[in-house]
CSV table of C-alpha atoms and ligand atoms in Angstrom, one decimal:
chain,number,residue,atom,x,y,z
A,10,UNK,CA,-40.6,39.3,-45.0
A,11,UNK,CA,-43.6,41.7,-44.9
A,12,UNK,CA,-46.3,40.9,-42.4
A,13,UNK,CA,-49.9,42.1,-42.8
A,14,UNK,CA,-52.9,42.9,-40.6
A,15,UNK,CA,-55.8,41.3,-42.4
A,16,UNK,CA,-59.2,42.7,-41.6
A,17,UNK,CA,-61.9,40.2,-42.7
A,18,UNK,CA,-65.0,42.0,-41.3
A,19,UNK,CA,-67.0,40.9,-44.4
A,20,UNK,CA,-67.1,37.5,-46.0
A,21,UNK,CA,-65.5,37.4,-49.4
A,22,UNK,CA,-63.6,40.6,-48.9
A,23,UNK,CA,-60.6,41.8,-46.8
A,24,UNK,CA,-58.4,44.8,-46.3
A,25,UNK,CA,-54.7,44.4,-45.4
A,26,UNK,CA,-52.4,46.9,-43.7
A,27,UNK,CA,-48.6,46.3,-43.7
A,28,UNK,CA,-47.4,45.8,-40.1
A,29,UNK,CA,-44.1,47.8,-39.8
A,30,UNK,CA,-43.9,47.3,-36.0
A,31,UNK,CA,-46.3,45.9,-33.4
A,32,UNK,CA,-46.4,48.3,-30.5
A,33,UNK,CA,-48.9,46.4,-28.3
A,34,UNK,CA,-50.7,43.1,-28.7
A,35,UNK,CA,-52.8,41.5,-26.0
A,36,UNK,CA,-56.2,40.1,-24.9
A,37,UNK,CA,-58.3,42.1,-22.5
A,38,UNK,CA,-61.3,40.8,-20.7
A,39,UNK,CA,-63.4,41.7,-23.7
A,40,UNK,CA,-61.4,41.6,-26.9
A,41,UNK,CA,-58.1,41.2,-28.7
A,42,UNK,CA,-56.3,44.5,-28.8
A,43,UNK,CA,-53.4,45.5,-31.1
A,44,UNK,CA,-51.6,48.7,-31.9
A,45,UNK,CA,-49.2,48.7,-34.8
A,46,UNK,CA,-47.2,51.0,-37.0
A,47,UNK,CA,-48.7,50.5,-40.5
A,48,UNK,CA,-47.3,51.0,-44.0
A,49,UNK,CA,-49.6,53.9,-45.0
A,50,UNK,CA,-51.8,55.1,-42.1
A,51,UNK,CA,-49.5,55.7,-39.2
A,52,UNK,CA,-50.4,53.9,-36.0
A,53,UNK,CA,-53.5,51.7,-36.1
A,54,UNK,CA,-55.8,50.4,-33.3
A,55,UNK,CA,-57.4,47.1,-34.0
A,56,UNK,CA,-60.0,45.3,-31.9
A,57,UNK,CA,-60.8,41.6,-32.6
A,58,UNK,CA,-59.1,42.0,-36.0
A,59,UNK,CA,-61.1,45.0,-37.0
A,60,UNK,CA,-59.6,48.5,-37.7
A,61,UNK,CA,-61.0,50.9,-35.2
A,62,UNK,CA,-59.0,54.0,-36.0
A,63,UNK,CA,-55.8,55.1,-37.6
A,64,UNK,CA,-53.6,58.2,-37.2
A,65,UNK,CA,-53.9,58.7,-40.9
A,66,UNK,CA,-57.7,59.2,-41.2
A,67,UNK,CA,-59.2,59.3,-37.7
A,68,UNK,CA,-59.9,63.0,-38.2
A,69,UNK,CA,-62.8,62.3,-40.6
A,70,UNK,CA,-64.9,60.2,-38.3
A,71,UNK,CA,-64.0,62.0,-35.0
A,72,UNK,CA,-64.7,65.5,-36.5
A,73,UNK,CA,-68.0,64.5,-38.1
A,74,UNK,CA,-69.3,62.7,-35.1
A,75,UNK,CA,-68.6,65.7,-32.8
A,76,UNK,CA,-68.6,69.1,-34.6
A,77,UNK,CA,-71.7,68.5,-36.8
A,78,UNK,CA,-74.1,67.8,-33.8
A,79,UNK,CA,-72.4,70.5,-31.6
A,80,UNK,CA,-72.9,73.1,-34.4
A,81,UNK,CA,-76.4,71.9,-35.1
A,82,UNK,CA,-77.3,72.1,-31.4
A,83,UNK,CA,-75.8,75.5,-30.7
A,84,UNK,CA,-75.3,75.3,-26.9
A,85,UNK,CA,-73.8,71.9,-25.9
A,86,UNK,CA,-72.5,72.0,-22.3
A,87,UNK,CA,-72.7,68.4,-21.1
A,88,UNK,CA,-71.7,65.4,-23.3
A,89,UNK,CA,-71.8,61.7,-22.9
A,90,UNK,CA,-69.5,59.5,-25.0
A,91,UNK,CA,-70.2,55.8,-25.0
A,92,UNK,CA,-67.2,53.7,-26.1
A,93,UNK,CA,-64.6,55.9,-27.7
A,94,UNK,CA,-61.7,54.3,-25.9
A,95,UNK,CA,-59.1,55.7,-28.3
A,96,UNK,CA,-59.9,59.2,-27.0
A,97,UNK,CA,-60.4,60.7,-30.5
A,98,UNK,CA,-64.0,61.8,-29.9
A,99,UNK,CA,-63.2,63.1,-26.5
A,100,UNK,CA,-60.4,65.2,-27.9
A,101,UNK,CA,-62.6,66.8,-30.5
A,102,UNK,CA,-65.5,67.5,-28.1
A,103,UNK,CA,-63.1,69.3,-25.7
A,104,UNK,CA,-62.1,71.7,-28.4
A,105,UNK,CA,-65.4,73.5,-27.7
A,106,UNK,CA,-65.2,76.0,-24.8
A,107,UNK,CA,-69.0,75.7,-24.3
A,108,UNK,CA,-68.5,72.1,-23.1
A,109,UNK,CA,-68.2,72.1,-19.4
A,110,UNK,CA,-68.2,68.3,-18.8
A,111,UNK,CA,-67.6,65.3,-21.0
A,112,UNK,CA,-68.4,61.9,-19.4
A,113,UNK,CA,-66.9,59.0,-21.3
A,114,UNK,CA,-68.0,55.4,-20.5
A,115,UNK,CA,-65.6,52.9,-22.1
A,116,UNK,CA,-65.9,49.2,-21.1
A,117,UNK,CA,-62.2,48.3,-21.7
A,118,UNK,CA,-59.5,50.0,-19.7
A,119,UNK,CA,-56.8,48.2,-21.8
A,120,UNK,CA,-58.0,50.3,-24.8
A,121,UNK,CA,-57.8,53.4,-22.8
A,122,UNK,CA,-54.3,52.6,-21.5
A,123,UNK,CA,-52.8,51.6,-24.9
A,124,UNK,CA,-54.4,54.7,-26.4
A,125,UNK,CA,-52.9,57.0,-23.8
A,126,UNK,CA,-49.5,55.4,-24.4
A,127,UNK,CA,-49.3,54.8,-28.1
A,128,UNK,CA,-52.1,57.0,-29.7
A,129,UNK,CA,-51.4,60.5,-28.4
A,130,UNK,CA,-51.7,61.9,-31.9
A,131,UNK,CA,-55.4,60.8,-31.6
A,132,UNK,CA,-56.3,61.5,-28.0
A,133,UNK,CA,-53.9,64.4,-27.3
A,134,UNK,CA,-54.3,65.5,-23.7
A,135,UNK,CA,-58.0,64.7,-23.6
A,136,UNK,CA,-57.8,62.2,-20.9
A,137,UNK,CA,-56.0,64.7,-18.6
A,138,UNK,CA,-58.5,67.5,-19.2
A,139,UNK,CA,-60.3,68.6,-16.0
A,140,UNK,CA,-63.6,68.5,-17.8
A,141,UNK,CA,-63.2,64.8,-18.5
A,142,UNK,CA,-65.2,62.4,-16.4
A,143,UNK,CA,-63.8,59.0,-17.4
A,144,UNK,CA,-65.8,55.9,-16.4
A,145,UNK,CA,-64.6,52.3,-17.1
A,146,UNK,CA,-67.9,50.4,-17.5
A,147,UNK,CA,-70.7,49.3,-19.8
A,148,UNK,CA,-72.3,52.2,-21.6
A,149,UNK,CA,-75.7,50.4,-21.6
A,150,UNK,CA,-75.6,50.1,-17.8
A,151,UNK,CA,-74.6,53.7,-17.4
A,152,UNK,CA,-77.5,55.2,-19.4
A,153,UNK,CA,-79.9,52.9,-17.5
A,154,UNK,CA,-78.7,54.1,-14.1
A,155,UNK,CA,-77.2,57.6,-14.3
A,156,UNK,CA,-78.9,60.6,-12.9
A,157,UNK,CA,-76.8,62.9,-15.2
A,158,UNK,CA,-78.5,64.6,-18.1
A,159,UNK,CA,-76.8,65.5,-21.5
A,160,UNK,CA,-77.1,67.9,-24.4
A,161,UNK,CA,-75.3,65.4,-26.7
A,162,UNK,CA,-74.7,61.6,-26.6
A,163,UNK,CA,-72.1,60.3,-28.9
A,164,UNK,CA,-72.2,56.5,-29.3
A,165,UNK,CA,-68.7,55.7,-30.6
A,166,UNK,CA,-69.2,52.0,-30.7
A,167,UNK,CA,-67.5,49.3,-32.8
A,168,UNK,CA,-69.4,46.9,-35.0
A,169,UNK,CA,-72.2,45.0,-33.2
A,170,UNK,CA,-69.8,42.3,-31.9
A,171,UNK,CA,-69.2,41.0,-28.3
A,172,UNK,CA,-69.7,43.7,-25.6
A,173,UNK,CA,-70.9,46.3,-28.2
A,174,UNK,CA,-74.0,44.3,-29.2
A,175,UNK,CA,-76.0,45.8,-26.4
A,176,UNK,CA,-75.2,49.3,-27.8
A,177,UNK,CA,-77.5,48.5,-30.8
A,178,UNK,CA,-80.6,47.5,-28.7
A,179,UNK,CA,-83.9,49.3,-28.3
A,180,UNK,CA,-83.5,49.3,-24.5
A,181,UNK,CA,-80.1,51.1,-24.8
A,182,UNK,CA,-81.6,53.7,-27.1
A,183,UNK,CA,-84.7,54.2,-24.8
A,184,UNK,CA,-82.3,54.7,-21.9
A,185,UNK,CA,-80.3,57.2,-23.9
A,186,UNK,CA,-83.5,59.1,-24.6
A,187,UNK,CA,-84.2,59.0,-20.8
A,188,UNK,CA,-81.0,60.9,-20.0
A,189,UNK,CA,-81.2,63.5,-22.9
A,190,UNK,CA,-82.2,67.1,-22.1
A,191,UNK,CA,-84.9,68.8,-24.2
A,192,UNK,CA,-83.3,69.6,-27.6
A,193,UNK,CA,-80.5,67.1,-27.0
A,194,UNK,CA,-79.0,65.1,-29.9
A,195,UNK,CA,-77.8,61.5,-30.1
A,196,UNK,CA,-75.3,60.5,-32.8
A,197,UNK,CA,-74.0,57.0,-33.5
A,198,UNK,CA,-71.8,55.3,-36.0
A,199,UNK,CA,-73.8,52.8,-38.2
A,200,UNK,CA,-71.3,51.1,-40.4
A,201,UNK,CA,-70.6,51.2,-44.1
A,202,UNK,CA,-73.9,51.1,-46.1
A,203,UNK,CA,-72.3,49.4,-49.1
A,204,UNK,CA,-71.5,46.4,-46.9
A,205,UNK,CA,-73.6,46.8,-43.7
A,206,UNK,CA,-76.9,48.1,-45.1
A,207,UNK,CA,-79.2,46.2,-42.8
A,208,UNK,CA,-77.3,47.6,-39.7
A,209,UNK,CA,-78.3,51.1,-40.9
A,210,UNK,CA,-81.9,50.2,-41.7
A,211,UNK,CA,-82.4,48.5,-38.3
A,212,UNK,CA,-81.0,51.5,-36.4
A,213,UNK,CA,-83.1,54.1,-38.1
A,214,UNK,CA,-86.2,52.0,-37.8
A,215,UNK,CA,-85.6,51.8,-34.0
A,216,UNK,CA,-84.7,55.6,-33.8
A,217,UNK,CA,-88.1,56.4,-35.5
A,218,UNK,CA,-89.9,54.4,-32.9
A,219,UNK,CA,-88.2,56.3,-30.1
A,220,UNK,CA,-87.5,59.9,-31.3
A,221,UNK,CA,-89.6,62.4,-33.1
A,222,UNK,CA,-86.8,63.1,-35.6
A,223,UNK,CA,-83.9,61.0,-36.8
A,224,UNK,CA,-81.8,60.5,-39.9
A,225,UNK,CA,-78.4,59.8,-41.4
A,226,UNK,CA,-75.4,61.8,-42.7
A,227,UNK,CA,-72.3,60.5,-44.4
A,228,UNK,CA,-68.5,60.7,-44.2
A,229,UNK,CA,-65.8,59.0,-46.2
A,230,UNK,CA,-63.3,57.3,-43.9
A,231,UNK,CA,-60.6,55.5,-46.1
A,232,UNK,CA,-59.9,52.7,-43.6
A,233,UNK,CA,-63.6,52.0,-43.0
A,234,UNK,CA,-63.5,50.4,-46.4
A,235,UNK,CA,-66.1,50.2,-49.2
A,236,UNK,CA,-67.3,53.8,-49.4
A,237,UNK,CA,-69.3,56.0,-47.2
A,238,UNK,CA,-69.6,55.6,-43.4
A,239,UNK,CA,-73.1,56.2,-42.1
A,240,UNK,CA,-73.6,58.4,-39.0
A,241,UNK,CA,-77.1,58.4,-37.6
A,242,UNK,CA,-78.7,61.1,-35.4
A,243,UNK,CA,-81.8,61.3,-33.3
A,244,UNK,CA,-83.5,64.2,-31.4
A,245,UNK,CA,-86.8,65.7,-30.4
A,246,UNK,CA,-86.1,68.4,-33.1
A,247,UNK,CA,-85.1,68.2,-36.7
A,248,UNK,CA,-81.4,69.0,-36.8
A,249,UNK,CA,-81.4,69.3,-40.6
A,250,UNK,CA,-83.7,72.3,-40.2
A,251,UNK,CA,-81.2,74.7,-38.7
A,252,UNK,CA,-80.7,78.1,-40.4
A,253,UNK,CA,-77.3,77.8,-42.3
A,254,UNK,CA,-76.4,81.3,-41.2
A,255,UNK,CA,-76.6,80.1,-37.6
A,256,UNK,CA,-74.2,77.2,-38.2
A,257,UNK,CA,-71.7,79.5,-40.0
A,258,UNK,CA,-71.9,82.0,-37.1
A,259,UNK,CA,-71.4,79.2,-34.5
A,260,UNK,CA,-68.5,77.8,-36.4
A,261,UNK,CA,-66.8,81.2,-36.6
A,262,UNK,CA,-67.4,81.8,-32.9
A,263,UNK,CA,-66.1,78.3,-31.9
A,264,UNK,CA,-62.7,79.2,-33.5
A,265,UNK,CA,-61.8,75.5,-34.1
A,266,UNK,CA,-58.2,75.3,-35.2
A,267,UNK,CA,-56.7,72.7,-37.6
A,268,UNK,CA,-59.8,70.7,-38.6
A,269,UNK,CA,-59.1,68.5,-41.6
A,270,UNK,CA,-62.6,67.5,-42.6
A,271,UNK,CA,-65.6,69.3,-41.0
A,272,UNK,CA,-66.7,72.7,-42.2
A,273,UNK,CA,-70.1,74.4,-42.4
A,274,UNK,CA,-70.5,73.8,-46.1
A,275,UNK,CA,-69.9,70.1,-45.7
A,276,UNK,CA,-72.2,70.1,-42.6
A,277,UNK,CA,-75.2,70.5,-44.9
A,278,UNK,CA,-73.7,68.5,-47.8
A,279,UNK,CA,-73.3,65.4,-45.5
A,280,UNK,CA,-77.1,65.0,-45.2
A,281,UNK,CA,-77.4,64.5,-49.0
A,282,UNK,CA,-77.7,60.8,-49.5
A,283,UNK,CA,-77.0,58.8,-52.7
A,284,UNK,CA,-80.0,56.7,-53.9
A,285,UNK,CA,-78.6,53.4,-52.7
A,286,UNK,CA,-78.3,54.7,-49.1
A,287,UNK,CA,-81.6,56.5,-49.2
A,288,UNK,CA,-83.3,53.3,-50.2
A,289,UNK,CA,-81.9,51.6,-47.0
A,290,UNK,CA,-83.9,54.1,-44.8
A,291,UNK,CA,-87.5,53.6,-43.8
A,292,UNK,CA,-89.9,56.3,-45.0
A,293,UNK,CA,-89.4,59.4,-42.8
A,294,UNK,CA,-91.8,59.5,-39.9
A,295,UNK,CA,-94.9,61.6,-40.7
A,296,UNK,CA,-94.9,64.9,-38.8
A,297,UNK,CA,-97.4,64.7,-35.9
A,298,UNK,CA,-100.9,65.2,-37.4
A,299,UNK,CA,-102.6,68.5,-36.5
A,300,UNK,CA,-105.8,67.2,-34.9
A,301,UNK,CA,-109.2,68.9,-35.8
A,302,UNK,CA,-109.1,70.5,-32.3
A,303,UNK,CA,-105.7,72.0,-32.9
A,304,UNK,CA,-106.8,73.3,-36.4
A,305,UNK,CA,-110.0,74.8,-34.9
A,306,UNK,CA,-107.9,76.5,-32.1
A,307,UNK,CA,-105.5,77.8,-34.8
A,308,UNK,CA,-108.5,79.2,-36.8
A,309,UNK,CA,-109.8,81.0,-33.7
A,310,UNK,CA,-106.5,82.9,-33.1
B,423,SAM,N1,-64.1,54.6,-34.0
B,423,SAM,C1,-64.4,53.2,-34.0
B,423,SAM,C2,-65.5,52.8,-35.0
B,423,SAM,O1,-65.9,53.6,-35.7
B,423,SAM,O2,-65.9,51.6,-35.0
B,423,SAM,C3,-64.8,52.7,-32.6
B,423,SAM,C4,-64.0,53.5,-31.6
B,423,SAM,S1,-63.8,52.8,-30.1
B,423,SAM,C5,-62.3,51.9,-30.3
B,423,SAM,C6,-65.1,51.6,-29.8
B,423,SAM,C7,-65.0,51.3,-28.3
B,423,SAM,O3,-66.2,50.8,-27.8
B,423,SAM,C8,-64.0,50.2,-28.0
B,423,SAM,O4,-62.9,50.8,-27.3
B,423,SAM,C9,-64.8,49.2,-27.1
B,423,SAM,O5,-64.0,48.7,-26.1
B,423,SAM,C10,-65.9,50.1,-26.7
B,423,SAM,N2,-67.1,49.3,-26.3
B,423,SAM,C11,-67.6,48.2,-26.8
B,423,SAM,N3,-68.8,47.8,-26.1
B,423,SAM,C12,-69.0,48.7,-25.1
B,423,SAM,C13,-70.0,48.9,-24.1
B,423,SAM,N4,-71.0,48.0,-24.0
B,423,SAM,N5,-69.8,50.0,-23.3
B,423,SAM,C14,-68.8,50.9,-23.4
B,423,SAM,N6,-67.8,50.7,-24.4
B,423,SAM,C15,-67.9,49.7,-25.2
């Protein structure tokens, strides 16, 4: 008799994965954790009944939430990953020789342990890398208290449920800004616009209140069902305004082997939004007005 993992993240709709074999099932201090062999996507990690990542398509999300900001920035040395317990983001970040240290703050050590044991196709040897600084703790608390500073913050959070709710708050974002170096970039997953539109709208509204520049780019992750996955960014500079030649040169220099999704052409294409997604975003923040004083000073020069 076939058994199924039924994800009912949205009312009136569900996705189901055939369970060939359960590899781990348990309840941690924070959530229900399951790892199973699925019928079509290899091994799957589920938290509280929601698909987090699968061997079959994790490359999309993990490549787009790492290589795009790293190529846009151009000189990322220190990275902070919030969440990301499956190690997929960490593994992609560490492909960059420029990265000297990657601090990962994951609240649930059960997720880390089951990923190390059952999801090595996703995390590889990332957890053993000497540049990895692994913290088991609340990401919101970390950014409020750390005296580390970062070139890139990747918020690899689940949906705003349980312990992750705090990772969608204004206070959390303000503290992220506190620990970002000049020119640093923050990226975060923000759900599937077709089903979670308000989550995207709320995040970008908050980003606009805190950072000079912010926006959204898209990726298609088959098991984050119902179309595009929105990935949001925020920085003190406009990361969409990078000379394409620079991104192509950085990509060639990075010599990233075996990517299955990210490439420099797609880097720029990902910022093109279909109308229904663009409509979810508040009007872009007006560029800071040139005051009369600044205009007069410019005239004098
Ligand atoms: N890739 C997935 C996605 O797109 O939704 C999420 C990856 S990862 C599994 C999400 C991780 O965030 C989980 O391991 C969860 O334990 C962790 N997490 C939730 N709340 C957290 C918090 N406040 N601080 C740190 N990690 C947290």
